[in-house]
mmCIF file with all atom_site columns, C-alpha atoms in Angstrom:
data_model
loop_
_atom_site.group_PDB
_atom_site.id
_atom_site.type_symbol
_atom_site.label_atom_id
_atom_site.label_alt_id
_atom_site.label_comp_id
_atom_site.label_asym_id
_atom_site.label_entity_id
_atom_site.label_seq_id
_atom_site.pdbx_PDB_ins_code
_atom_site.Cartn_x
_atom_site.Cartn_y
_atom_site.Cartn_z
_atom_site.occupancy
_atom_site.B_iso_or_equiv
_atom_site.pdbx_formal_charge
_atom_site.auth_seq_id
_atom_site.auth_comp_id
_atom_site.auth_asym_id
_atom_site.auth_atom_id
_atom_site.pdbx_PDB_model_num
ATOM 1  C CA . UNK A 1 1  ? 30.836  22.503 -29.899 1.00 0.00 ? 15  UNK A CA 1
ATOM 2  C CA . UNK A 1 2  ? 27.611  23.768 -31.534 1.00 0.00 ? 16  UNK A CA 1
ATOM 3  C CA . UNK A 1 3  ? 24.760  24.564 -29.279 1.00 0.00 ? 17  UNK A CA 1
ATOM 4  C CA . UNK A 1 4  ? 21.167  24.393 -30.573 1.00 0.00 ? 18  UNK A CA 1
ATOM 5  C CA . UNK A 1 5  ? 17.975  25.263 -28.759 1.00 0.00 ? 19  UNK A CA 1
ATOM 6  C CA . UNK A 1 6  ? 15.132  22.792 -28.909 1.00 0.00 ? 20  UNK A CA 1
ATOM 7  C CA . UNK A 1 7  ? 11.453  23.673 -28.321 1.00 0.00 ? 21  UNK A CA 1
ATOM 8  C CA . UNK A 1 8  ? 8.530   21.362 -28.919 1.00 0.00 ? 22  UNK A CA 1
ATOM 9  C CA . UNK A 1 9  ? 4.903   22.089 -28.275 1.00 0.00 ? 23  UNK A CA 1
ATOM 10 C CA . UNK A 1 10 ? 2.401   19.370 -27.955 1.00 0.00 ? 24  UNK A CA 1
ATOM 11 C CA . UNK A 1 11 ? -1.316  20.257 -28.257 1.00 0.00 ? 25  UNK A CA 1
ATOM 12 C CA . UNK A 1 12 ? -4.323  18.038 -27.567 1.00 0.00 ? 26  UNK A CA 1
ATOM 13 C CA . UNK A 1 13 ? -7.373  17.626 -25.589 1.00 0.00 ? 27  UNK A CA 1
ATOM 14 C CA . UNK A 1 14 ? -7.019  18.145 -21.833 1.00 0.00 ? 28  UNK A CA 1
ATOM 15 C CA . UNK A 1 15 ? -9.319  17.030 -19.126 1.00 0.00 ? 29  UNK A CA 1
ATOM 16 C CA . UNK A 1 16 ? -9.958  15.822 -15.639 1.00 0.00 ? 30  UNK A CA 1
ATOM 17 C CA . UNK A 1 17 ? -7.786  12.969 -14.194 1.00 0.00 ? 31  UNK A CA 1
ATOM 18 C CA . UNK A 1 18 ? -10.831 10.865 -13.396 1.00 0.00 ? 32  UNK A CA 1
ATOM 19 C CA . UNK A 1 19 ? -11.848 10.851 -17.104 1.00 0.00 ? 33  UNK A CA 1
ATOM 20 C CA . UNK A 1 20 ? -8.823  9.568  -18.875 1.00 0.00 ? 34  UNK A CA 1
ATOM 21 C CA . UNK A 1 21 ? -10.824 8.069  -21.713 1.00 0.00 ? 35  UNK A CA 1
ATOM 22 C CA . UNK A 1 22 ? -12.176 11.655 -22.486 1.00 0.00 ? 36  UNK A CA 1
ATOM 23 C CA . UNK A 1 23 ? -8.737  13.361 -22.977 1.00 0.00 ? 37  UNK A CA 1
ATOM 24 C CA . UNK A 1 24 ? -5.413  12.902 -24.790 1.00 0.00 ? 38  UNK A CA 1
ATOM 25 C CA . UNK A 1 25 ? -2.515  11.561 -22.638 1.00 0.00 ? 39  UNK A CA 1
ATOM 26 C CA . UNK A 1 26 ? -0.139  14.432 -23.258 1.00 0.00 ? 40  UNK A CA 1
ATOM 27 C CA . UNK A 1 27 ? 1.547   14.114 -19.947 1.00 0.00 ? 41  UNK A CA 1
ATOM 28 C CA . UNK A 1 28 ? 2.708   10.601 -20.794 1.00 0.00 ? 42  UNK A CA 1
ATOM 29 C CA . UNK A 1 29 ? 3.541   11.589 -24.307 1.00 0.00 ? 43  UNK A CA 1
ATOM 30 C CA . UNK A 1 30 ? 5.778   14.501 -22.995 1.00 0.00 ? 44  UNK A CA 1
ATOM 31 C CA . UNK A 1 31 ? 7.596   12.190 -20.639 1.00 0.00 ? 45  UNK A CA 1
ATOM 32 C CA . UNK A 1 32 ? 8.198   9.506  -23.240 1.00 0.00 ? 46  UNK A CA 1
ATOM 33 C CA . UNK A 1 33 ? 9.277   11.984 -25.898 1.00 0.00 ? 47  UNK A CA 1
ATOM 34 C CA . UNK A 1 34 ? 11.950  13.568 -23.396 1.00 0.00 ? 48  UNK A CA 1
ATOM 35 C CA . UNK A 1 35 ? 13.376  10.130 -22.744 1.00 0.00 ? 49  UNK A CA 1
ATOM 36 C CA . UNK A 1 36 ? 13.577  9.205  -26.419 1.00 0.00 ? 50  UNK A CA 1
ATOM 37 C CA . UNK A 1 37 ? 15.029  12.551 -27.473 1.00 0.00 ? 51  UNK A CA 1
ATOM 38 C CA . UNK A 1 38 ? 17.774  12.296 -24.816 1.00 0.00 ? 52  UNK A CA 1
ATOM 39 C CA . UNK A 1 39 ? 18.659  8.758  -26.020 1.00 0.00 ? 53  UNK A CA 1
ATOM 40 C CA . UNK A 1 40 ? 18.751  9.702  -29.689 1.00 0.00 ? 54  UNK A CA 1
ATOM 41 C CA . UNK A 1 41 ? 22.414  10.582 -30.092 1.00 0.00 ? 55  UNK A CA 1
ATOM 42 C CA . UNK A 1 42 ? 23.662  7.534  -28.457 1.00 0.00 ? 56  UNK A CA 1
ATOM 43 C CA . UNK A 1 43 ? 21.510  5.401  -30.641 1.00 0.00 ? 57  UNK A CA 1
ATOM 44 C CA . UNK A 1 44 ? 22.497  7.152  -33.870 1.00 0.00 ? 58  UNK A CA 1
ATOM 45 C CA . UNK A 1 45 ? 26.171  7.984  -33.508 1.00 0.00 ? 59  UNK A CA 1
ATOM 46 C CA . UNK A 1 46 ? 29.323  6.418  -32.345 1.00 0.00 ? 60  UNK A CA 1
ATOM 47 C CA . UNK A 1 47 ? 29.981  8.628  -29.217 1.00 0.00 ? 61  UNK A CA 1
ATOM 48 C CA . UNK A 1 48 ? 33.633  8.231  -29.524 1.00 0.00 ? 62  UNK A CA 1
ATOM 49 C CA . UNK A 1 49 ? 33.861  9.492  -33.050 1.00 0.00 ? 63  UNK A CA 1
ATOM 50 C CA . UNK A 1 50 ? 30.750  11.820 -32.931 1.00 0.00 ? 64  UNK A CA 1
ATOM 51 C CA . UNK A 1 51 ? 30.072  13.068 -29.373 1.00 0.00 ? 65  UNK A CA 1
ATOM 52 C CA . UNK A 1 52 ? 26.786  14.649 -29.010 1.00 0.00 ? 66  UNK A CA 1
ATOM 53 C CA . UNK A 1 53 ? 24.120  15.266 -26.279 1.00 0.00 ? 67  UNK A CA 1
ATOM 54 C CA . UNK A 1 54 ? 20.483  16.100 -26.266 1.00 0.00 ? 68  UNK A CA 1
ATOM 55 C CA . UNK A 1 55 ? 19.297  17.515 -22.975 1.00 0.00 ? 69  UNK A CA 1
ATOM 56 C CA . UNK A 1 56 ? 15.599  18.255 -22.233 1.00 0.00 ? 70  UNK A CA 1
ATOM 57 C CA . UNK A 1 57 ? 15.763  20.675 -19.388 1.00 0.00 ? 71  UNK A CA 1
ATOM 58 C CA . UNK A 1 58 ? 12.123  21.810 -19.105 1.00 0.00 ? 72  UNK A CA 1
ATOM 59 C CA . UNK A 1 59 ? 8.784   20.247 -19.416 1.00 0.00 ? 73  UNK A CA 1
ATOM 60 C CA . UNK A 1 60 ? 5.935   22.521 -18.547 1.00 0.00 ? 74  UNK A CA 1
ATOM 61 C CA . UNK A 1 61 ? 2.158   22.716 -19.146 1.00 0.00 ? 75  UNK A CA 1
ATOM 62 C CA . UNK A 1 62 ? 1.383   26.097 -17.684 1.00 0.00 ? 76  UNK A CA 1
ATOM 63 C CA . UNK A 1 63 ? -1.185  24.471 -15.329 1.00 0.00 ? 77  UNK A CA 1
ATOM 64 C CA . UNK A 1 64 ? -0.974  24.241 -11.553 1.00 0.00 ? 78  UNK A CA 1
ATOM 65 C CA . UNK A 1 65 ? -3.975  22.040 -11.039 1.00 0.00 ? 79  UNK A CA 1
ATOM 66 C CA . UNK A 1 66 ? -3.097  18.493 -9.811  1.00 0.00 ? 80  UNK A CA 1
ATOM 67 C CA . UNK A 1 67 ? -6.269  16.928 -10.904 1.00 0.00 ? 81  UNK A CA 1
ATOM 68 C CA . UNK A 1 68 ? -6.385  18.118 -14.580 1.00 0.00 ? 82  UNK A CA 1
ATOM 69 C CA . UNK A 1 69 ? -4.225  17.170 -17.489 1.00 0.00 ? 83  UNK A CA 1
ATOM 70 C CA . UNK A 1 70 ? -3.300  20.237 -19.532 1.00 0.00 ? 84  UNK A CA 1
ATOM 71 C CA . UNK A 1 71 ? -4.116  20.538 -23.211 1.00 0.00 ? 85  UNK A CA 1
ATOM 72 C CA . UNK A 1 72 ? -0.608  21.930 -24.038 1.00 0.00 ? 86  UNK A CA 1
ATOM 73 C CA . UNK A 1 73 ? 2.894   21.005 -22.998 1.00 0.00 ? 87  UNK A CA 1
ATOM 74 C CA . UNK A 1 74 ? 6.204   22.518 -23.838 1.00 0.00 ? 88  UNK A CA 1
ATOM 75 C CA . UNK A 1 75 ? 9.456   20.660 -23.968 1.00 0.00 ? 89  UNK A CA 1
ATOM 76 C CA . UNK A 1 76 ? 12.720  22.626 -24.146 1.00 0.00 ? 90  UNK A CA 1
ATOM 77 C CA . UNK A 1 77 ? 16.347  21.940 -24.135 1.00 0.00 ? 91  UNK A CA 1
ATOM 78 C CA . UNK A 1 78 ? 19.659  21.874 -26.003 1.00 0.00 ? 92  UNK A CA 1
ATOM 79 C CA . UNK A 1 79 ? 21.398  19.801 -28.576 1.00 0.00 ? 93  UNK A CA 1
ATOM 80 C CA . UNK A 1 80 ? 25.217  19.964 -28.516 1.00 0.00 ? 94  UNK A CA 1
ATOM 81 C CA . UNK A 1 81 ? 27.628  18.311 -30.891 1.00 0.00 ? 95  UNK A CA 1
ATOM 82 C CA . UNK A 1 82 ? 31.041  18.703 -32.676 1.00 0.00 ? 96  UNK A CA 1
ATOM 83 C CA . UNK A 1 83 ? 29.581  17.657 -36.019 1.00 0.00 ? 97  UNK A CA 1
ATOM 84 C CA . UNK A 1 84 ? 26.696  18.437 -38.442 1.00 0.00 ? 98  UNK A CA 1
ATOM 85 C CA . UNK A 1 85 ? 23.634  17.128 -36.574 1.00 0.00 ? 99  UNK A CA 1
ATOM 86 C CA . UNK A 1 86 ? 21.508  16.959 -39.706 1.00 0.00 ? 100 UNK A CA 1
ATOM 87 C CA . UNK A 1 87 ? 24.029  14.704 -41.406 1.00 0.00 ? 101 UNK A CA 1
ATOM 88 C CA . UNK A 1 88 ? 24.734  12.132 -38.575 1.00 0.00 ? 102 UNK A CA 1
ATOM 89 C CA . UNK A 1 89 ? 21.557  12.112 -36.516 1.00 0.00 ? 103 UNK A CA 1
ATOM 90 C CA . UNK A 1 90 ? 18.839  12.398 -39.123 1.00 0.00 ? 104 UNK A CA 1
ATOM 91 C CA . UNK A 1 91 ? 20.314  10.800 -42.197 1.00 0.00 ? 105 UNK A CA 1
ATOM 92 C CA . UNK A 1 92 ? 22.280  8.020  -40.552 1.00 0.00 ? 106 UNK A CA 1
#
């Protein structure tokens, strides 16, 4: 199977947890994006004919503060398949 690395950087406006209206909600976006990416192969391909997996193995913001949403998040992982990903996943 092929193995491809995946890295996505989300950038926006961070801020204090008590002022959600003043910042972008990148934490929620990162979580939703990870869930959607992991489910992509099963929604685009027949898993019996075209087995594939997308695994998001790391979500990090580089921040250790628990009351401040970061202004940048990194999602990283791998995509593995036995076929041309571009052809089956992104062109249907």
